[in-house]
Short mmCIF file of C-alpha atoms in Angstrom, two decimals:
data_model
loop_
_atom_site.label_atom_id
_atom_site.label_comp_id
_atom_site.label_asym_id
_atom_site.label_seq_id
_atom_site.Cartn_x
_atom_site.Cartn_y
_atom_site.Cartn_z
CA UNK A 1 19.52 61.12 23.23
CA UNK A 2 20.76 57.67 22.51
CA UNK A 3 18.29 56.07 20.11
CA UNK A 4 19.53 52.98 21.33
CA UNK A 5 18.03 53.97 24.96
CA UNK A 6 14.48 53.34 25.29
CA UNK A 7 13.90 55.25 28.57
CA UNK A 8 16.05 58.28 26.65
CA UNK A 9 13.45 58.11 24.01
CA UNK A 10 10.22 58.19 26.15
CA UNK A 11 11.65 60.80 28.83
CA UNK A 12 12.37 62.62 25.58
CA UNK A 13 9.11 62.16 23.94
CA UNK A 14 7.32 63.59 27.30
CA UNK A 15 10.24 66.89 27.85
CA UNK A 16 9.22 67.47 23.74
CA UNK A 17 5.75 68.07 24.55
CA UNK A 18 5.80 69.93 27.66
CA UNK A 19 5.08 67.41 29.90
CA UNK A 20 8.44 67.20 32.11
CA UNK A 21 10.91 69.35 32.45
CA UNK A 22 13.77 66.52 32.59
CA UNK A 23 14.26 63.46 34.77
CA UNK A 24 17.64 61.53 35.78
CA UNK A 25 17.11 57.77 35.82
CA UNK A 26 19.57 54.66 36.91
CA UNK A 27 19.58 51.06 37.02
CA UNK A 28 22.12 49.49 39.09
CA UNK A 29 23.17 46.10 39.60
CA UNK A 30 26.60 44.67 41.35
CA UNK A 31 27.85 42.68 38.26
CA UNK A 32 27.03 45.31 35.54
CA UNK A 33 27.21 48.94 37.49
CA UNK A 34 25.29 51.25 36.53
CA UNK A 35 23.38 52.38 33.61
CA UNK A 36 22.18 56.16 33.99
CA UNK A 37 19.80 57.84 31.57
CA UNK A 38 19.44 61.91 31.77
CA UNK A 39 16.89 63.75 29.51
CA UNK A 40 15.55 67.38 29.06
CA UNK A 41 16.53 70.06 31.66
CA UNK A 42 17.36 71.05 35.14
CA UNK A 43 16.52 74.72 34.45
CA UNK A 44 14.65 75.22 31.12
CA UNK A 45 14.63 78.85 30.82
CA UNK A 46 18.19 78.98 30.94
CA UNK A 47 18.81 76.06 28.80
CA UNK A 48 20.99 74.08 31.47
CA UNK A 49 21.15 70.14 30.60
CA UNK A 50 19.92 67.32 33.12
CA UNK A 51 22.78 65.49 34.00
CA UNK A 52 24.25 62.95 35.89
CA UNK A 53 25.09 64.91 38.96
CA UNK A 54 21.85 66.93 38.62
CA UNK A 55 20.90 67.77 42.53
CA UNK A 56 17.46 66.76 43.42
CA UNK A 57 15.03 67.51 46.54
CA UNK A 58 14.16 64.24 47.16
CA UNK A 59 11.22 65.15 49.49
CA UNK A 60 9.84 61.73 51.51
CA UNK A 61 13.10 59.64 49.94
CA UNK A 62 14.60 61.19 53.17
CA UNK A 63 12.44 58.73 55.13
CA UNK A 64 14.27 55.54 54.64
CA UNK A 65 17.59 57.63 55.49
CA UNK A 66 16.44 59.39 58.42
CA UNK A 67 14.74 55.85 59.78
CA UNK A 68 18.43 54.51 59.11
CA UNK A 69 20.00 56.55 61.27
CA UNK A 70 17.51 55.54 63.69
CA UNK A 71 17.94 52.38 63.59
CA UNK A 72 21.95 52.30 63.85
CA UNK A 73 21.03 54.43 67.28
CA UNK A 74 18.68 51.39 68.16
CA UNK A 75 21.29 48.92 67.64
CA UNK A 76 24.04 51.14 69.58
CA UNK A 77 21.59 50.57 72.64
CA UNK A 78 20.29 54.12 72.64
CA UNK A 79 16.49 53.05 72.67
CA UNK A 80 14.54 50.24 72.34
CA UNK A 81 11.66 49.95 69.32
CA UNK A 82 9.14 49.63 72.34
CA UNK A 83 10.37 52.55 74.15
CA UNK A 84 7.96 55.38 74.76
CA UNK A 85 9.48 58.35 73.09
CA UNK A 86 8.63 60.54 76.59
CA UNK A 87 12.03 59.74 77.40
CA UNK A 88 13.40 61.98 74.90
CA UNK A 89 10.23 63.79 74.37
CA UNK A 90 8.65 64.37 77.66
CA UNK A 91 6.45 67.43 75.49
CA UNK A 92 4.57 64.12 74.31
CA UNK A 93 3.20 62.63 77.97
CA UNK A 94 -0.62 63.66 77.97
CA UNK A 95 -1.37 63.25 74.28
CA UNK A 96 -5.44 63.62 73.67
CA UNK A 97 -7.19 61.71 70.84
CA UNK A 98 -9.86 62.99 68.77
CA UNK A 99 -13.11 61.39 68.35
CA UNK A 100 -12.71 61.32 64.42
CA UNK A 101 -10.86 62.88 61.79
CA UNK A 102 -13.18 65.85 61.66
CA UNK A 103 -14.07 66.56 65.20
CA UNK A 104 -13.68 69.55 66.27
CA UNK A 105 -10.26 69.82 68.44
CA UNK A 106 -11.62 69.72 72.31
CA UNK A 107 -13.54 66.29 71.11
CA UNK A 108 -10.85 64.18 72.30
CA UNK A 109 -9.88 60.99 74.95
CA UNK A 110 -7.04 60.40 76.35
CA UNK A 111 -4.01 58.52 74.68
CA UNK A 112 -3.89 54.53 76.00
CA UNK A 113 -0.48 54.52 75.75
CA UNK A 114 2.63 56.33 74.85
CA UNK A 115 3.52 56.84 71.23
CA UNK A 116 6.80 54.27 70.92
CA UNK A 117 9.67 54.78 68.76
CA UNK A 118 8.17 51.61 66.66
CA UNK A 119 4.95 53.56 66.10
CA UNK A 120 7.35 56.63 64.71
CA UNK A 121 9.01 54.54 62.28
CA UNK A 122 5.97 52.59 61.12
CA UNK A 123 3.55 55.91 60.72
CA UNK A 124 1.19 54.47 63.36
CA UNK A 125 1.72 56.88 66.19
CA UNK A 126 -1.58 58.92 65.19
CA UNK A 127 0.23 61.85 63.69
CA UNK A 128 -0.93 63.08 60.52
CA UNK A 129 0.21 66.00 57.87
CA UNK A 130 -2.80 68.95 57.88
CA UNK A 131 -3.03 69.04 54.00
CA UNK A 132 -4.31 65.50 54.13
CA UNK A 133 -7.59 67.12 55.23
CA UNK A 134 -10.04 69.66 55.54
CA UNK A 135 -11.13 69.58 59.05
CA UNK A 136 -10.24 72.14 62.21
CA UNK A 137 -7.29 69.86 62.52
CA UNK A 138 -5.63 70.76 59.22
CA UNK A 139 -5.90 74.18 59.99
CA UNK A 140 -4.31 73.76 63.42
CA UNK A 141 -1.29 72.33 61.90
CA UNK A 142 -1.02 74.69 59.44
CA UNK A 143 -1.63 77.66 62.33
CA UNK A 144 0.91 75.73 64.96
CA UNK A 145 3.29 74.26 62.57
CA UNK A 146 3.40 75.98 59.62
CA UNK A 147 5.15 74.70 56.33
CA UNK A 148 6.42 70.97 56.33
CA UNK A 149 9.86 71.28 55.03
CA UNK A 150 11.41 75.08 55.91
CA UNK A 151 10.14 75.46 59.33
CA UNK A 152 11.22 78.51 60.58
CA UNK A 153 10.36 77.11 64.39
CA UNK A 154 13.50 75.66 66.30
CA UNK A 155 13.44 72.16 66.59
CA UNK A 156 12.52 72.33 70.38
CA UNK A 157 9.82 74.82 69.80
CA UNK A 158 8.44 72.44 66.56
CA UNK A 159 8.29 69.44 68.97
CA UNK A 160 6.98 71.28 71.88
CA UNK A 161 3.82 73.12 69.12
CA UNK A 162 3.79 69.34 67.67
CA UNK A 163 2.85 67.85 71.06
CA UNK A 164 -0.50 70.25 72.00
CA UNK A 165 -1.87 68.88 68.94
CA UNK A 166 -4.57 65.95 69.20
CA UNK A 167 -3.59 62.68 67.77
CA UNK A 168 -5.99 61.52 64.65
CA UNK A 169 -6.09 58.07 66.61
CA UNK A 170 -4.82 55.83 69.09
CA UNK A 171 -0.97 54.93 69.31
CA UNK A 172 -0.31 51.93 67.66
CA UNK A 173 -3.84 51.23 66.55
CA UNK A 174 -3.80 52.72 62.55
CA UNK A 175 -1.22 53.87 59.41
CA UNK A 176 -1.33 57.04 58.98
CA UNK A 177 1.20 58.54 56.83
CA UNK A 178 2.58 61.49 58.81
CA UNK A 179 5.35 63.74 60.61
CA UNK A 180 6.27 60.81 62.46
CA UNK A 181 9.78 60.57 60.79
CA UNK A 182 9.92 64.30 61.41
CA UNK A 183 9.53 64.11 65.07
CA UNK A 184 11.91 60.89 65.08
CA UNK A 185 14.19 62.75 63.22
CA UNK A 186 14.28 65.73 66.20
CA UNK A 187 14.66 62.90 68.84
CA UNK A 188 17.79 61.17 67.47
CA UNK A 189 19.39 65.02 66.88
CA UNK A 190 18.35 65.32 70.64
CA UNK A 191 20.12 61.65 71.28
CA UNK A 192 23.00 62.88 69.88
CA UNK A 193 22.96 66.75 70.95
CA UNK A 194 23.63 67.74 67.60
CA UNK A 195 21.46 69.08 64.49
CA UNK A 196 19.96 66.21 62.48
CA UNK A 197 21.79 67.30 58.94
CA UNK A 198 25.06 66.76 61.38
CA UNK A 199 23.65 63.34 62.87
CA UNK A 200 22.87 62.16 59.01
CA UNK A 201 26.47 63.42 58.14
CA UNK A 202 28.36 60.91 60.59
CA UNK A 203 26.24 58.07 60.85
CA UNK A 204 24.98 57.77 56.76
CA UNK A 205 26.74 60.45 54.36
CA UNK A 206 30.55 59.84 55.87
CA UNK A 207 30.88 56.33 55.86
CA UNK A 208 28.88 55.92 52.39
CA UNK A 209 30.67 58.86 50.69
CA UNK A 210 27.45 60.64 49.85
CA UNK A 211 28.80 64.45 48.77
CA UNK A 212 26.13 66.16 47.78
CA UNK A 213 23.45 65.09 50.12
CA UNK A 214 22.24 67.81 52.82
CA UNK A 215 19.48 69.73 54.05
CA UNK A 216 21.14 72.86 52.40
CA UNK A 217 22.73 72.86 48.95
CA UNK A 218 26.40 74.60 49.42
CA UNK A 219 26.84 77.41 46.84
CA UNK A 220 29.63 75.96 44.85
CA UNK A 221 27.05 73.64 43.98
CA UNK A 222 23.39 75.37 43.26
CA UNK A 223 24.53 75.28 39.64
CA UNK A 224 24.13 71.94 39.66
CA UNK A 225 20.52 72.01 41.48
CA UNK A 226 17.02 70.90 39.23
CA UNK A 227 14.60 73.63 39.60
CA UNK A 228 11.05 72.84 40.70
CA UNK A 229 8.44 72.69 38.17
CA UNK A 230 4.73 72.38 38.30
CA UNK A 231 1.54 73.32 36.42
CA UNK A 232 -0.84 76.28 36.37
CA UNK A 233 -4.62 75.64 36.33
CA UNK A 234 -4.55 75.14 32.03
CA UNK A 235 -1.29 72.83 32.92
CA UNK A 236 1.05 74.13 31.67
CA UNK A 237 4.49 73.62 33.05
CA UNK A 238 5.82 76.78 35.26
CA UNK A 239 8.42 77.25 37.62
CA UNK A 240 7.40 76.26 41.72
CA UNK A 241 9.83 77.28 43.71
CA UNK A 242 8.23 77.22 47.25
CA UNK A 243 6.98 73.50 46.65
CA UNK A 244 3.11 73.97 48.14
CA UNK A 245 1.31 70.86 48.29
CA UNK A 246 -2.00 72.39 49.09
CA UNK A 247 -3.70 75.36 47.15
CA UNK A 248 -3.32 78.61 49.34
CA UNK A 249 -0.81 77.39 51.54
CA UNK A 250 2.70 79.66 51.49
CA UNK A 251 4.50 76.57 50.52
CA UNK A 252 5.80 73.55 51.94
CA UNK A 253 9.60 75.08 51.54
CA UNK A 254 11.60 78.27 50.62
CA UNK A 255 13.07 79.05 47.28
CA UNK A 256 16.49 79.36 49.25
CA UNK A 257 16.51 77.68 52.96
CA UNK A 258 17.93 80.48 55.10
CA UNK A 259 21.60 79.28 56.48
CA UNK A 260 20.41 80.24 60.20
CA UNK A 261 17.56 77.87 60.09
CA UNK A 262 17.55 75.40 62.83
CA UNK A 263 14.78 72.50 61.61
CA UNK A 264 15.65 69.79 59.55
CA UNK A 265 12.98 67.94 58.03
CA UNK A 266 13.86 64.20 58.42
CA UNK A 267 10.55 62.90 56.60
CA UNK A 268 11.13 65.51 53.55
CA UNK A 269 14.26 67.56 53.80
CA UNK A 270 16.94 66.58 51.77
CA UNK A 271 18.66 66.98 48.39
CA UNK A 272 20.31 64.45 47.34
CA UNK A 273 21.71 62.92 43.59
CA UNK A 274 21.47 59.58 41.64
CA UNK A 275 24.62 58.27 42.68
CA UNK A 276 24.17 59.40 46.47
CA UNK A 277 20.74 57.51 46.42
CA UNK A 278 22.42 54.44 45.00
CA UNK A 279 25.04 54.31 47.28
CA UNK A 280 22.61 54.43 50.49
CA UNK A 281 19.93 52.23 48.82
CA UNK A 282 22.66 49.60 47.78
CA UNK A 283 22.24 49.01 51.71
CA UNK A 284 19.12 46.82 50.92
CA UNK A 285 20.34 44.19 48.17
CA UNK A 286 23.54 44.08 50.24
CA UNK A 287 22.35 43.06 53.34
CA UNK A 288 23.06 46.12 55.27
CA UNK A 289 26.66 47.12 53.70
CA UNK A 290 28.03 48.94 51.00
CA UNK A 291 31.71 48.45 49.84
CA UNK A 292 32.75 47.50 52.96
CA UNK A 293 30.77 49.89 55.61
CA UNK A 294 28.17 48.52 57.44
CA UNK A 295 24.98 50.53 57.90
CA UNK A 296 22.92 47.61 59.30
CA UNK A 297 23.29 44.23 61.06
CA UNK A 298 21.69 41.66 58.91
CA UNK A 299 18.81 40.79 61.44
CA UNK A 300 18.23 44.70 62.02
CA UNK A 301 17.83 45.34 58.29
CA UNK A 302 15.47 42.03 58.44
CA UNK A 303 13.40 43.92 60.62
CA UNK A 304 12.99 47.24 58.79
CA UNK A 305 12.25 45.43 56.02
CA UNK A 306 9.50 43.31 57.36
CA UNK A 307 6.00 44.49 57.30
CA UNK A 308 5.21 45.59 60.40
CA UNK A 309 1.43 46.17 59.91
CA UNK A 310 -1.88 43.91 60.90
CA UNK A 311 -4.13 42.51 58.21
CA UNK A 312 -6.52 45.43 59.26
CA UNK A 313 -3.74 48.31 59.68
CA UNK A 314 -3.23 47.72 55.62
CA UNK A 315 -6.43 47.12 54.39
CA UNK A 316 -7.36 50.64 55.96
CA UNK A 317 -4.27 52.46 54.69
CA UNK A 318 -5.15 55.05 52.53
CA UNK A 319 -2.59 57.85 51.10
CA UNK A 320 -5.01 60.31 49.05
CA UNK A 321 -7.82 58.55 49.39
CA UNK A 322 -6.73 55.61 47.72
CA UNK A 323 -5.39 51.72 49.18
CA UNK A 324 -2.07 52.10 49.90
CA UNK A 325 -1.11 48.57 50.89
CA UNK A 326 -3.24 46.29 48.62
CA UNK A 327 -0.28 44.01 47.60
CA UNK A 328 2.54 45.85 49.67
CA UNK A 329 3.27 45.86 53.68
CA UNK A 330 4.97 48.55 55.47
CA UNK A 331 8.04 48.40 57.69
CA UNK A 332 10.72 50.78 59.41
CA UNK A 333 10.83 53.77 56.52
CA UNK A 334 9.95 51.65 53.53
CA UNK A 335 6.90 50.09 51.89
CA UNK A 336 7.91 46.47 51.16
CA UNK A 337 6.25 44.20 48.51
CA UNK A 338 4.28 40.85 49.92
CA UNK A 339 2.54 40.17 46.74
CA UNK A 340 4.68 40.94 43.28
CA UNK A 341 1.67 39.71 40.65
CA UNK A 342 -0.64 42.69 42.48
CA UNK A 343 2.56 45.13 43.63
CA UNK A 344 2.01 48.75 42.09
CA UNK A 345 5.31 49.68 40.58
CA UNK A 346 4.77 53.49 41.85
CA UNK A 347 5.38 52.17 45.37
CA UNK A 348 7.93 49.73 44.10
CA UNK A 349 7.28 46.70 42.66
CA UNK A 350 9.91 43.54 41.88
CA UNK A 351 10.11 40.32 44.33
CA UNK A 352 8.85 39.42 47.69
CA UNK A 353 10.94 41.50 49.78
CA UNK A 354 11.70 44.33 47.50
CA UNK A 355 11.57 47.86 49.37
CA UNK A 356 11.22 51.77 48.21
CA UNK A 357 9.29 54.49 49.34
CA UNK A 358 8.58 57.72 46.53
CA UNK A 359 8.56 61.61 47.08
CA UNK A 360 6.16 63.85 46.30
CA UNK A 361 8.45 66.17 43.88
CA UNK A 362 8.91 63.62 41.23
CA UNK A 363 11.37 61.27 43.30
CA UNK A 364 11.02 57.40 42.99
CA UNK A 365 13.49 54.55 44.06
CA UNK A 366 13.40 50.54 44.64
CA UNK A 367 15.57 47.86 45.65
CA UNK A 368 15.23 44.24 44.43
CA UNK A 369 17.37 41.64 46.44
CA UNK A 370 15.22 39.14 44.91
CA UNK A 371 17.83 39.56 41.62
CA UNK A 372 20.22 42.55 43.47
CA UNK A 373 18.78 45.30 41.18
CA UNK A 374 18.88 49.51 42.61
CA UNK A 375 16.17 51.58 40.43
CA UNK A 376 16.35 55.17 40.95
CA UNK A 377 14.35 58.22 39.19
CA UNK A 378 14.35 61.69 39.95
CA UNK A 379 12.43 65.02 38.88
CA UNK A 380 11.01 67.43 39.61
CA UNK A 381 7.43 67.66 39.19
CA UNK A 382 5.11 69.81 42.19
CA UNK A 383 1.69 69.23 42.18
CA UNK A 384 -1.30 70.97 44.12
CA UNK A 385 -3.40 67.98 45.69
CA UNK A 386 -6.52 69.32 43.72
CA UNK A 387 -4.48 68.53 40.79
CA UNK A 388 -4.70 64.66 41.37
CA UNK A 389 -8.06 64.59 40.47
CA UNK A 390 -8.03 67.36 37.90
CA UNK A 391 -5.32 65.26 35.86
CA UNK A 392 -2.74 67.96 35.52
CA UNK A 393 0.84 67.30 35.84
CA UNK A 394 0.38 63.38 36.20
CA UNK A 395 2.57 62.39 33.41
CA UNK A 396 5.99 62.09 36.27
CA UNK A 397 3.64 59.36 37.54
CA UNK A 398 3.68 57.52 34.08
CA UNK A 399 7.32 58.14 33.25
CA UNK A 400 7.93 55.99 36.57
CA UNK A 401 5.68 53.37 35.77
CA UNK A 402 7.21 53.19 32.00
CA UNK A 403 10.98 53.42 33.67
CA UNK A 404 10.10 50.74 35.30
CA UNK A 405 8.96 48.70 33.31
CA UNK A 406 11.23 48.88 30.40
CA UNK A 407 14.18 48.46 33.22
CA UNK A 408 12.63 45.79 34.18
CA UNK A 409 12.03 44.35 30.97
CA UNK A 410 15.47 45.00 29.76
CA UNK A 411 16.82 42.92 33.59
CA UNK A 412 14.93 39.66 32.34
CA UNK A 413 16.50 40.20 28.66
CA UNK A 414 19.84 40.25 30.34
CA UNK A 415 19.07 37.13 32.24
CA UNK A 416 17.48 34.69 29.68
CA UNK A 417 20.65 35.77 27.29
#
């Protein structure tokens, strides 16, 4: 630990005392590089250091990727963002609507419209994920579905289960934070008649030299994987390999994802590193290409990074029970900051404009092109949502904010001097 490295010596402080396990953190901007931080441990028991290369599950960071590749398919042609996704989907042509949240499942209308490939990428297609409740409907996804990440359905099979379930509301009408990038995830794989992790491969991990980012982790390389930690109910720090998010649930993914399995999560999925983050999220201070390789016209990557919800649509937003949007909008795979002096940094917080979007395991990322700075953090840190208001295992939450703000601190430093 560098005692000349402020974020080494409170990642440090928190490994010391049990808190977290290890974290990986990097600021990046074009005229400096990068400055990377690792503390603590990617597998404790067996003493093995966090480093640089550490491989991560990066759990909703796959969002903003998977609504990439989208959105290079949109500007090949392949759909428009006001396209009903029955095209590709017809599974999804009579969707039903329940009455409210907790209604029982045959208390439903009829959908006013098709879901769009816009409501996908903006979570307002009235999907939802079951552990966000306790109603019939959260244990019909859990019965139909089954866990988020390491399906065991077939994508076809996933889609087809995904489409007899009611819709918590109206297409278009609401945010709700959901499958959606999931499902859109399965339709571009079915645009492109190939498996998503193959669609990601050619259209994002190619062309930006990403090498360790997949849905699988290739054995060569599970040396180099962070395990998953998490808390008991005294919290204190144990091992979690199947990743629940809900108490009782078999877990939102396997210790070791079978290499038959056919679903790819594109809202949760991946595993990816520090520098394979920065090199895709470089995208956003770069207008829409790195070194050379274009990811994004200009005006496409305006879009995505536009809020894209009403006044109402983000005063409503809630993401465990708690405002989501208060000083932040929402666009195509990323939450985007409208008002810095209110912005929370653990969405992302920097200038007007600046995007990110978190994951549940610890992950965190932002990109500034107000001044052109990439923050990334990763760990690995599995809570049980009963945990949130229990207080145990929050502390990843605090590391973030403190990351951030000591990067931060440490950007203006640089540019007064």
């Amino acid at each position: 630990m560098s005692s000349d490295d402020p974020v080494a010596a409170m990642l440090g402080k928190m490994v010391e005392t049990g808190r977290l396990a290890g974290a990986a953190t990097l600021v990046w901007r074009a005229d400096r590089g990068a400055q990377v931080t690792t503390v603590g441990w990617r597998d404790r028991e067996a003493r093995l250091p966090m480093q640089r290369d550490t491989i991560f599950r990066i759990a909703s960071m796959t969002k903003p990727i998977t609504s990439t590749a989208a959105l290079r398919l949109y500007e090949a042609g392949r759909f428009a963002l006001d396209d009903p996704i029955t095209r590709w989907a017809p599974e999804f042509a009579q969707m039903r609507v329940l009455h409210s949240p907790t209604a029982a499942l045959d208390q439903t209308d009829p959908a006013e419209r098709p879901i769009t490939f816009r409501d996908l990428l903006t979570h307002r297609a009235g999907l939802t994920y079951g552990s966000f409740h306790d109603s019939p409907l959260a244990e019909a996804y859990d019965e139909v579905l089954g866990s988020d990440i390491d399906s065991e359905l077939a994508p076809d099979e996933w889609l087809a289960r995904l489409a007899t379930l009611p819709l918590l509301d109206q297409p278009g009408a609401s945010f709700h934070y959901s499958n959606a990038t999931d499902l859109l995830g399965l339709l571009i794989a079915r645009m492109e008649d190939a498996p998503l992790g193959e669609v990601l491969q050619r259209r994002i991990f190619g062309p930006l030299g990403m090498v360790d980012t997949g849905f699988t982790v290739p054995v060569e390389k599970r040396g180099r994987r962070a395990k998953l930690y998490g808390f008991d109910k005294a919290g204190h720090m144990e091992e979690r390999p199947r990743g629940s998010l809900r108490t009782g649930r078999a877990g939102a993914l396997l210790a070791e994802r079978p290499a038959d399995m056919a679903f790819a999560s594109g809202g949760a999925g991946l595993w990816s590193t520090l520098d394979d983050y920065l090199a895709f999220a470089r995208m956003f201070v770069e207008a829409g290409a790195v070194d050379g390789v274009r990811l994004l016209r200009p005006e496409t990557l305006t879009q995505m990074t536009a809020n894209q919800l009403t006044d109402r649509q983000r005063a409503q937003a809630r993401l465990l029970g708690q405002p989501t949007f208060a000083a932040h909008g929402f666009g195509m795979g990323v939450a985007v900051v409208l008002n810095p002096a209110r912005a929370a940094a653990m969405i992302c917080q920097g200038g007007v404009g600046t995007v990110g979007w978190p994951g549940a395991y610890g992950g965190w990322w932002q990109a500034d092109p107000t001044d052109g700075t990439v923050l990334i953090f990763l760990a690995h840190n599995v809570l049980e949502l009963d945990q949130f208001a229990q207080g145990i295992g929050l502390d990843v939450y605090s590391a973030i904010m403190q990351f951030h703000a000591l990067a931060t601190a440490a950007e203006r430093s640089s540019a007064q001097g």
